[in-house]
Amino acid sequence: MCCKLYISMYHYTRDLMHSRYPDIKGLDKSLFRQQIEFMKNHFHIVTMEQVIAAVGGRYELPDRSLLLTFDDGYADNYTFAFPVLEEYGVQGSFFIPGKTFATHQLLDVNKIHYILASADINKLTEDVKKEMDYYRGMEYDYAPTDELFHEYAVANRFDAKETIFVKRMLQTVLPEKLRNTISSNLFEKYVGISEEKLAYELYMTKEQIRTLKRHGMFIGFHGYDHYWMGNLSPEQLRKDVDMALETLDEFIDRKCWAANYPYGDYNQEVLEYIKSQGACAGFTTEVRAAEIGVDSALELPRLDCNDFPPKSENYIKY
Ligand SMILES: [Zn+2]
């Protein structure tokens, strides 16, 4: 008993042409509508409740099932994607870091997106290297810049190697306090608005999340601080998971909730801890279709929205 489940992953869904930062990597609202129309015609769009029942062995998904997942809790999902989901009568699952609506502080991941959307990548790479050399040995210690560049500057299917280098240094490799300092320096230099203002316009409010939930959308876990969870100490891991669950309390069933790992990063300790806290489905960024009954319930792979029309026909390969 096994069947294929396609899971599509979304981040920003916005009116790119009228956006202040048209270079931010997102799915334009009109392409989003076309995509949902295509999916509605070619797949069975299923709910998270059905997927949870299927991975628990209590339900058989229809053939060509597809689940829609939205990461990070962006307000543009609420503004542009939610009405389209309503119109087509399908469910989206929204994975929201606790910090975004609890404190309205800008996550590092978004600071970096906006820096990348505002700066020339070669100048930016030089700036990051300069900052790393400047702070090395003052309060912090880490490997030589060239060594780190060699190790981490590896292109993936969406980003050039310089972009990956900047992302990795500022997302997880450098010590956390220093990452914050350097990101904030670069944000001020390139982006030109305050972090606080951007945080308020970028993320959904608690009231908006309540509206999604009331309209049958699913709300899930995406950490509290959007850390690379596999890199956290056991204490940091517990703290981040516990804070996230506390913040999401009114939206989730503590006995059976769905997790989605920031940056797709996790390890055995992460899986064990979230399972002990009631996680019953989990989503990664491994790129392929999921096989119900074969894949572990806490490690369901996903495709990207760019893998489906009108962006591409890549999904056929999976
Ligand atoms: Zn995320």
mmCIF file of C-alpha atoms and ligand atoms in Angstrom:
data_model
loop_
_atom_site.group_PDB
_atom_site.id
_atom_site.type_symbol
_atom_site.label_atom_id
_atom_site.label_comp_id
_atom_site.label_asym_id
_atom_site.label_seq_id
_atom_site.Cartn_x
_atom_site.Cartn_y
_atom_site.Cartn_z
ATOM 1 C CA MET A 1 0.000 0.000 0.000
ATOM 2 C CA CYS A 2 1.868 3.003 -1.236
ATOM 3 C CA CYS A 3 1.154 6.017 -3.261
ATOM 4 C CA LYS A 4 2.823 9.109 -4.515
ATOM 5 C CA LEU A 5 2.207 12.487 -2.909
ATOM 6 C CA TYR A 6 3.482 15.684 -4.532
ATOM 7 C CA ILE A 7 4.118 18.499 -2.087
ATOM 8 C CA SER A 8 4.652 21.994 -3.437
ATOM 9 C CA MET A 9 6.628 24.536 -1.406
ATOM 10 C CA TYR A 10 5.988 28.288 -1.519
ATOM 11 C CA HIS A 11 7.806 31.213 0.048
ATOM 12 C CA TYR A 12 6.959 34.762 -1.081
ATOM 13 C CA THR A 13 3.802 35.014 -3.221
ATOM 14 C CA ARG A 14 3.439 38.624 -4.286
ATOM 15 C CA ASP A 15 2.699 41.247 -6.862
ATOM 16 C CA LEU A 16 6.346 41.347 -7.912
ATOM 17 C CA MET A 17 5.931 44.072 -10.518
ATOM 18 C CA HIS A 18 4.560 46.521 -7.968
ATOM 19 C CA SER A 19 6.854 45.370 -5.180
ATOM 20 C CA ARG A 20 9.459 47.666 -3.642
ATOM 21 C CA TYR A 21 11.956 44.842 -4.111
ATOM 22 C CA PRO A 22 11.142 43.199 -7.476
ATOM 23 C CA ASP A 23 14.360 41.150 -7.244
ATOM 24 C CA ILE A 24 13.135 39.232 -4.219
ATOM 25 C CA LYS A 25 12.719 35.611 -5.263
ATOM 26 C CA GLY A 26 9.027 34.896 -5.135
ATOM 27 C CA LEU A 27 6.150 33.610 -7.221
ATOM 28 C CA ASP A 28 4.223 36.398 -8.910
ATOM 29 C CA LYS A 29 0.558 36.534 -7.967
ATOM 30 C CA SER A 30 -0.750 35.954 -11.489
ATOM 31 C CA LEU A 31 1.523 32.918 -11.940
ATOM 32 C CA PHE A 32 0.317 31.653 -8.574
ATOM 33 C CA ARG A 33 -3.275 31.741 -9.768
ATOM 34 C CA GLN A 34 -2.350 29.946 -13.000
ATOM 35 C CA GLN A 35 -0.457 27.347 -10.999
ATOM 36 C CA ILE A 36 -3.374 26.582 -8.676
ATOM 37 C CA GLU A 37 -5.658 26.366 -11.686
ATOM 38 C CA PHE A 38 -3.257 23.881 -13.325
ATOM 39 C CA MET A 39 -2.963 21.836 -10.135
ATOM 40 C CA LYS A 40 -6.693 21.769 -9.583
ATOM 41 C CA ASN A 41 -7.074 20.343 -13.116
ATOM 42 C CA HIS A 42 -4.243 17.796 -12.950
ATOM 43 C CA PHE A 43 -4.057 16.651 -9.319
ATOM 44 C CA HIS A 44 -6.164 15.929 -6.267
ATOM 45 C CA ILE A 45 -5.257 18.747 -3.911
ATOM 46 C CA VAL A 46 -5.458 17.152 -0.470
ATOM 47 C CA THR A 47 -5.549 18.561 3.069
ATOM 48 C CA MET A 48 -2.948 18.178 5.798
ATOM 49 C CA GLU A 49 -5.510 16.244 7.837
ATOM 50 C CA GLN A 50 -5.725 13.685 4.999
ATOM 51 C CA VAL A 51 -1.929 13.509 4.738
ATOM 52 C CA ILE A 52 -1.577 13.001 8.503
ATOM 53 C CA ALA A 53 -4.170 10.215 8.385
ATOM 54 C CA ALA A 54 -2.387 8.663 5.374
ATOM 55 C CA VAL A 55 1.077 8.639 6.983
ATOM 56 C CA GLY A 56 -0.583 7.164 10.083
ATOM 57 C CA GLY A 57 -1.962 4.333 7.936
ATOM 58 C CA ARG A 58 -5.593 5.319 8.519
ATOM 59 C CA TYR A 59 -6.427 6.739 5.089
ATOM 60 C CA GLU A 60 -5.562 6.130 1.478
ATOM 61 C CA LEU A 61 -4.801 9.235 -0.541
ATOM 62 C CA PRO A 62 -6.304 9.515 -4.027
ATOM 63 C CA ASP A 63 -4.048 9.006 -7.014
ATOM 64 C CA ARG A 64 -1.958 12.062 -8.008
ATOM 65 C CA SER A 65 -2.356 13.764 -4.645
ATOM 66 C CA LEU A 66 -0.808 17.153 -4.047
ATOM 67 C CA LEU A 67 -0.338 19.183 -0.851
ATOM 68 C CA LEU A 68 0.349 22.948 -0.798
ATOM 69 C CA THR A 69 2.829 24.234 1.820
ATOM 70 C CA PHE A 70 3.773 27.842 2.580
ATOM 71 C CA ASP A 71 6.892 28.579 4.614
ATOM 72 C CA ASP A 72 7.735 31.492 6.932
ATOM 73 C CA GLY A 73 4.393 33.225 7.573
ATOM 74 C CA TYR A 74 4.609 36.008 4.979
ATOM 75 C CA ALA A 75 1.830 38.569 4.804
ATOM 76 C CA ASP A 76 1.912 38.295 1.002
ATOM 77 C CA ASN A 77 0.664 34.693 1.380
ATOM 78 C CA TYR A 78 -2.312 36.145 3.210
ATOM 79 C CA THR A 79 -2.888 38.956 0.740
ATOM 80 C CA PHE A 80 -2.360 37.124 -2.548
ATOM 81 C CA ALA A 81 -2.375 33.331 -2.034
ATOM 82 C CA PHE A 82 -5.138 32.868 0.543
ATOM 83 C CA PRO A 83 -7.928 34.434 -1.609
ATOM 84 C CA VAL A 84 -6.932 32.214 -4.550
ATOM 85 C CA LEU A 85 -6.968 29.104 -2.336
ATOM 86 C CA GLU A 86 -10.419 30.134 -1.115
ATOM 87 C CA GLU A 87 -11.618 30.723 -4.637
ATOM 88 C CA TYR A 88 -10.506 27.256 -5.776
ATOM 89 C CA GLY A 89 -11.722 25.623 -2.570
ATOM 90 C CA VAL A 90 -8.348 24.120 -1.627
ATOM 91 C CA GLN A 91 -6.327 24.075 1.578
ATOM 92 C CA GLY A 92 -2.882 25.541 2.143
ATOM 93 C CA SER A 93 -0.645 24.579 5.074
ATOM 94 C CA PHE A 94 1.187 27.553 6.565
ATOM 95 C CA PHE A 95 4.385 26.937 8.556
ATOM 96 C CA ILE A 96 5.079 29.961 10.692
ATOM 97 C CA PRO A 97 8.128 30.746 12.865
ATOM 98 C CA GLY A 98 6.862 31.848 16.303
ATOM 99 C CA LYS A 99 9.077 34.915 16.411
ATOM 100 C CA THR A 100 7.478 36.503 13.341
ATOM 101 C CA PHE A 101 4.107 37.178 14.933
ATOM 102 C CA ALA A 102 5.077 37.058 18.613
ATOM 103 C CA THR A 103 7.713 39.828 18.587
ATOM 104 C CA HIS A 104 7.632 41.261 15.035
ATOM 105 C CA GLN A 105 11.400 40.996 14.730
ATOM 106 C CA LEU A 106 12.993 40.413 11.353
ATOM 107 C CA LEU A 107 14.342 36.847 10.920
ATOM 108 C CA ASP A 108 17.918 36.501 9.688
ATOM 109 C CA VAL A 109 16.665 34.591 6.655
ATOM 110 C CA ASN A 110 14.679 37.656 5.536
ATOM 111 C CA LYS A 111 17.425 40.162 6.347
ATOM 112 C CA ILE A 112 19.614 38.168 3.984
ATOM 113 C CA HIS A 113 16.941 37.933 1.246
ATOM 114 C CA TYR A 114 16.514 41.701 1.255
ATOM 115 C CA ILE A 115 20.251 42.356 1.312
ATOM 116 C CA LEU A 116 20.659 40.023 -1.679
ATOM 117 C CA ALA A 117 17.771 41.710 -3.486
ATOM 118 C CA SER A 118 19.318 45.143 -2.925
ATOM 119 C CA ALA A 119 23.052 44.647 -3.476
ATOM 120 C CA ASP A 120 25.380 43.608 -6.272
ATOM 121 C CA ILE A 121 26.464 40.055 -5.389
ATOM 122 C CA ASN A 122 30.171 40.603 -6.081
ATOM 123 C CA LYS A 123 30.323 43.726 -3.930
ATOM 124 C CA LEU A 124 28.336 41.950 -1.261
ATOM 125 C CA THR A 125 30.644 38.924 -1.230
ATOM 126 C CA GLU A 126 33.618 41.275 -0.779
ATOM 127 C CA ASP A 127 31.800 43.054 2.070
ATOM 128 C CA VAL A 128 31.045 39.803 3.874
ATOM 129 C CA LYS A 129 34.663 38.668 3.534
ATOM 130 C CA LYS A 130 35.887 42.045 4.819
ATOM 131 C CA GLU A 131 33.566 41.911 7.814
ATOM 132 C CA MET A 132 34.687 38.357 8.588
ATOM 133 C CA ASP A 133 38.327 39.415 8.535
ATOM 134 C CA TYR A 134 37.574 42.483 10.629
ATOM 135 C CA TYR A 135 35.810 40.617 13.444
ATOM 136 C CA ARG A 136 38.030 37.522 13.478
ATOM 137 C CA GLY A 137 39.930 37.218 16.749
ATOM 138 C CA MET A 138 38.193 40.160 18.435
ATOM 139 C CA GLU A 139 35.548 38.231 20.305
ATOM 140 C CA TYR A 140 34.940 35.418 17.885
ATOM 141 C CA ASP A 141 36.937 32.677 16.294
ATOM 142 C CA TYR A 142 36.347 30.831 13.042
ATOM 143 C CA ALA A 143 38.294 29.348 10.130
ATOM 144 C CA PRO A 144 40.143 31.532 7.579
ATOM 145 C CA THR A 145 37.841 33.257 5.083
ATOM 146 C CA ASP A 146 39.408 31.530 2.042
ATOM 147 C CA GLU A 147 38.933 28.143 3.662
ATOM 148 C CA LEU A 148 35.276 28.864 4.422
ATOM 149 C CA PHE A 149 34.740 30.210 0.910
ATOM 150 C CA HIS A 150 36.212 27.037 -0.546
ATOM 151 C CA GLU A 151 34.033 24.848 1.683
ATOM 152 C CA TYR A 152 30.700 26.676 1.420
ATOM 153 C CA ALA A 153 30.636 28.514 -1.917
ATOM 154 C CA VAL A 154 28.898 25.721 -3.825
ATOM 155 C CA ALA A 155 26.101 26.591 -6.272
ATOM 156 C CA ASN A 156 22.754 24.818 -5.950
ATOM 157 C CA ARG A 157 19.883 24.641 -8.409
ATOM 158 C CA PHE A 158 18.669 28.165 -7.613
ATOM 159 C CA ASP A 159 21.710 30.153 -6.470
ATOM 160 C CA ALA A 160 25.227 30.960 -7.709
ATOM 161 C CA LYS A 161 28.132 30.001 -5.464
ATOM 162 C CA GLU A 162 28.733 33.563 -4.180
ATOM 163 C CA THR A 163 25.081 33.790 -3.124
ATOM 164 C CA ILE A 164 25.303 30.457 -1.296
ATOM 165 C CA PHE A 165 28.480 31.631 0.451
ATOM 166 C CA VAL A 166 26.827 34.819 1.707
ATOM 167 C CA LYS A 167 23.718 32.876 2.797
ATOM 168 C CA ARG A 168 25.616 30.141 4.663
ATOM 169 C CA MET A 169 27.950 32.554 6.492
ATOM 170 C CA LEU A 170 25.054 34.698 7.656
ATOM 171 C CA GLN A 171 22.532 31.896 8.260
ATOM 172 C CA THR A 172 24.529 29.403 10.285
ATOM 173 C CA VAL A 173 28.323 29.211 9.924
ATOM 174 C CA LEU A 174 29.496 32.314 11.813
ATOM 175 C CA PRO A 175 28.725 32.654 15.547
ATOM 176 C CA GLU A 176 25.124 33.757 16.037
ATOM 177 C CA LYS A 177 25.850 37.171 17.583
ATOM 178 C CA LEU A 178 28.311 38.008 14.852
ATOM 179 C CA ARG A 179 25.873 36.901 12.145
ATOM 180 C CA ASN A 180 23.357 39.326 13.570
ATOM 181 C CA THR A 181 25.893 42.147 13.678
ATOM 182 C CA ILE A 182 27.120 41.642 10.108
ATOM 183 C CA SER A 183 23.589 41.146 8.710
ATOM 184 C CA SER A 184 22.420 44.308 10.404
ATOM 185 C CA ASN A 185 25.426 46.276 9.103
ATOM 186 C CA LEU A 186 24.769 45.104 5.547
ATOM 187 C CA PHE A 187 21.022 45.600 5.872
ATOM 188 C CA GLU A 188 21.578 49.208 6.885
ATOM 189 C CA LYS A 189 24.075 49.749 4.084
ATOM 190 C CA TYR A 190 22.013 48.222 1.244
ATOM 191 C CA VAL A 191 18.326 47.957 2.074
ATOM 192 C CA GLY A 192 17.614 51.436 3.296
ATOM 193 C CA ILE A 193 14.596 50.892 5.558
ATOM 194 C CA SER A 194 14.499 49.897 9.214
ATOM 195 C CA GLU A 195 14.387 46.223 10.143
ATOM 196 C CA GLU A 196 11.431 46.920 12.363
ATOM 197 C CA LYS A 197 9.350 48.506 9.591
ATOM 198 C CA LEU A 198 10.125 45.677 7.220
ATOM 199 C CA ALA A 199 9.199 43.077 9.853
ATOM 200 C CA TYR A 200 5.812 44.731 10.311
ATOM 201 C CA GLU A 201 5.078 44.732 6.603
ATOM 202 C CA LEU A 202 6.545 41.304 5.913
ATOM 203 C CA TYR A 203 4.848 38.925 8.340
ATOM 204 C CA MET A 204 1.279 37.922 9.065
ATOM 205 C CA THR A 205 -0.238 39.099 12.302
ATOM 206 C CA LYS A 206 -1.773 36.745 14.814
ATOM 207 C CA GLU A 207 -5.212 37.968 13.737
ATOM 208 C CA GLN A 208 -4.478 37.041 10.120
ATOM 209 C CA ILE A 209 -3.291 33.588 11.188
ATOM 210 C CA ARG A 210 -6.562 33.177 13.111
ATOM 211 C CA THR A 211 -8.475 34.079 9.946
ATOM 212 C CA LEU A 212 -6.567 31.477 7.913
ATOM 213 C CA LYS A 213 -7.339 28.851 10.519
ATOM 214 C CA ARG A 214 -11.011 29.829 10.688
ATOM 215 C CA HIS A 215 -11.216 29.414 6.910
ATOM 216 C CA GLY A 216 -9.945 25.827 7.024
ATOM 217 C CA MET A 217 -6.252 26.458 6.353
ATOM 218 C CA PHE A 218 -3.709 24.409 8.311
ATOM 219 C CA ILE A 219 -1.124 26.019 10.609
ATOM 220 C CA GLY A 220 2.150 24.232 11.337
ATOM 221 C CA PHE A 221 5.489 24.475 13.125
ATOM 222 C CA HIS A 222 8.576 26.125 11.565
ATOM 223 C CA GLY A 223 10.715 26.652 14.692
ATOM 224 C CA TYR A 224 10.663 29.817 16.798
ATOM 225 C CA ASP A 225 13.780 31.607 15.582
ATOM 226 C CA HIS A 226 14.120 29.903 12.177
ATOM 227 C CA TYR A 227 17.466 28.283 13.064
ATOM 228 C CA TRP A 228 19.289 25.522 11.223
ATOM 229 C CA MET A 229 17.920 23.027 13.736
ATOM 230 C CA GLY A 230 20.527 20.349 13.084
ATOM 231 C CA ASN A 231 23.235 22.757 14.292
ATOM 232 C CA LEU A 232 21.648 23.533 17.688
ATOM 233 C CA SER A 233 22.861 22.134 21.003
ATOM 234 C CA PRO A 234 20.325 19.879 22.797
ATOM 235 C CA GLU A 235 19.354 22.783 25.089
ATOM 236 C CA GLN A 236 19.010 25.268 22.229
ATOM 237 C CA LEU A 237 16.910 22.742 20.312
ATOM 238 C CA ARG A 238 14.531 22.165 23.216
ATOM 239 C CA LYS A 239 14.205 25.873 23.846
ATOM 240 C CA ASP A 240 13.463 26.712 20.212
ATOM 241 C CA VAL A 241 10.905 23.890 19.819
ATOM 242 C CA ASP A 242 9.207 24.623 23.151
ATOM 243 C CA MET A 243 8.938 28.348 22.415
ATOM 244 C CA ALA A 244 7.551 27.667 18.946
ATOM 245 C CA LEU A 245 4.892 25.300 20.313
ATOM 246 C CA GLU A 246 3.978 27.721 23.084
ATOM 247 C CA THR A 247 3.530 30.541 20.568
ATOM 248 C CA LEU A 248 1.490 28.362 18.195
ATOM 249 C CA ASP A 249 -0.573 26.820 20.986
ATOM 250 C CA GLU A 250 -3.984 28.116 19.900
ATOM 251 C CA PHE A 251 -3.423 26.995 16.303
ATOM 252 C CA ILE A 252 -2.136 23.442 16.671
ATOM 253 C CA ASP A 253 -3.088 20.123 18.221
ATOM 254 C CA ARG A 254 -0.259 19.454 20.689
ATOM 255 C CA LYS A 255 -0.909 15.707 20.415
ATOM 256 C CA CYS A 256 -0.461 15.658 16.621
ATOM 257 C CA TRP A 257 1.142 18.590 14.793
ATOM 258 C CA ALA A 258 3.074 19.064 11.561
ATOM 259 C CA ALA A 259 6.678 20.305 11.422
ATOM 260 C CA ASN A 260 8.636 21.881 8.630
ATOM 261 C CA TYR A 261 12.388 22.301 9.211
ATOM 262 C CA PRO A 262 13.853 25.770 8.518
ATOM 263 C CA TYR A 263 16.303 25.481 5.588
ATOM 264 C CA GLY A 264 15.312 21.801 5.451
ATOM 265 C CA ASP A 265 17.938 21.187 8.140
ATOM 266 C CA TYR A 266 17.491 18.518 10.836
ATOM 267 C CA ASN A 267 19.150 15.463 12.354
ATOM 268 C CA GLN A 268 18.183 12.427 14.438
ATOM 269 C CA GLU A 269 18.067 14.472 17.668
ATOM 270 C CA VAL A 270 15.644 16.941 16.070
ATOM 271 C CA LEU A 271 13.376 14.091 14.904
ATOM 272 C CA GLU A 272 13.419 12.399 18.310
ATOM 273 C CA TYR A 273 12.673 15.564 20.220
ATOM 274 C CA ILE A 274 9.810 16.797 18.050
ATOM 275 C CA LYS A 275 8.317 13.295 18.047
ATOM 276 C CA SER A 276 8.417 13.252 21.861
ATOM 277 C CA GLN A 277 6.527 16.575 21.772
ATOM 278 C CA GLY A 278 3.728 15.317 19.510
ATOM 279 C CA ALA A 279 4.912 15.913 15.919
ATOM 280 C CA CYS A 280 3.181 13.425 13.607
ATOM 281 C CA ALA A 281 4.209 14.733 10.158
ATOM 282 C CA GLY A 282 7.375 16.509 9.035
ATOM 283 C CA PHE A 283 8.465 18.198 5.804
ATOM 284 C CA THR A 284 11.967 18.525 4.374
ATOM 285 C CA THR A 285 13.454 20.244 1.326
ATOM 286 C CA GLU A 286 14.706 17.062 -0.299
ATOM 287 C CA VAL A 287 13.497 17.408 -3.898
ATOM 288 C CA ARG A 288 11.239 14.563 -5.002
ATOM 289 C CA ALA A 289 7.680 13.265 -4.673
ATOM 290 C CA ALA A 290 6.860 11.586 -1.342
ATOM 291 C CA GLU A 291 5.945 7.907 -1.156
ATOM 292 C CA ILE A 292 3.339 7.292 1.500
ATOM 293 C CA GLY A 293 4.112 4.151 3.458
ATOM 294 C CA VAL A 294 7.767 4.278 2.393
ATOM 295 C CA ASP A 295 9.020 7.684 3.498
ATOM 296 C CA SER A 296 9.211 8.338 7.220
ATOM 297 C CA ALA A 297 6.240 10.448 8.389
ATOM 298 C CA LEU A 298 8.643 13.087 9.747
ATOM 299 C CA GLU A 299 10.753 13.292 6.581
ATOM 300 C CA LEU A 300 8.400 13.945 3.682
ATOM 301 C CA PRO A 301 10.250 15.466 0.692
ATOM 302 C CA ARG A 302 8.864 18.406 -1.305
ATOM 303 C CA LEU A 303 9.133 19.946 -4.730
ATOM 304 C CA ASP A 304 9.395 23.689 -5.221
ATOM 305 C CA CYS A 305 6.617 25.747 -6.813
ATOM 306 C CA ASN A 306 9.132 26.400 -9.618
ATOM 307 C CA ASP A 307 8.880 22.697 -10.475
ATOM 308 C CA PHE A 308 5.256 23.090 -11.622
ATOM 309 C CA PRO A 309 3.669 24.989 -14.556
ATOM 310 C CA PRO A 310 3.616 27.753 -15.530
ATOM 311 C CA LYS A 311 7.213 27.899 -14.219
ATOM 312 C CA SER A 312 8.375 24.485 -15.502
ATOM 313 C CA GLU A 313 7.370 20.872 -16.029
ATOM 314 C CA ASN A 314 10.068 19.500 -13.699
ATOM 315 C CA TYR A 315 7.528 17.700 -11.536
ATOM 316 C CA ILE A 316 7.141 15.090 -14.282
ATOM 317 C CA LYS A 317 10.690 13.892 -13.585
ATOM 318 C CA TYR A 318 9.777 13.040 -9.990
HETATM 319 ZN ZN ZN B 1 11.694 28.951 6.371
#
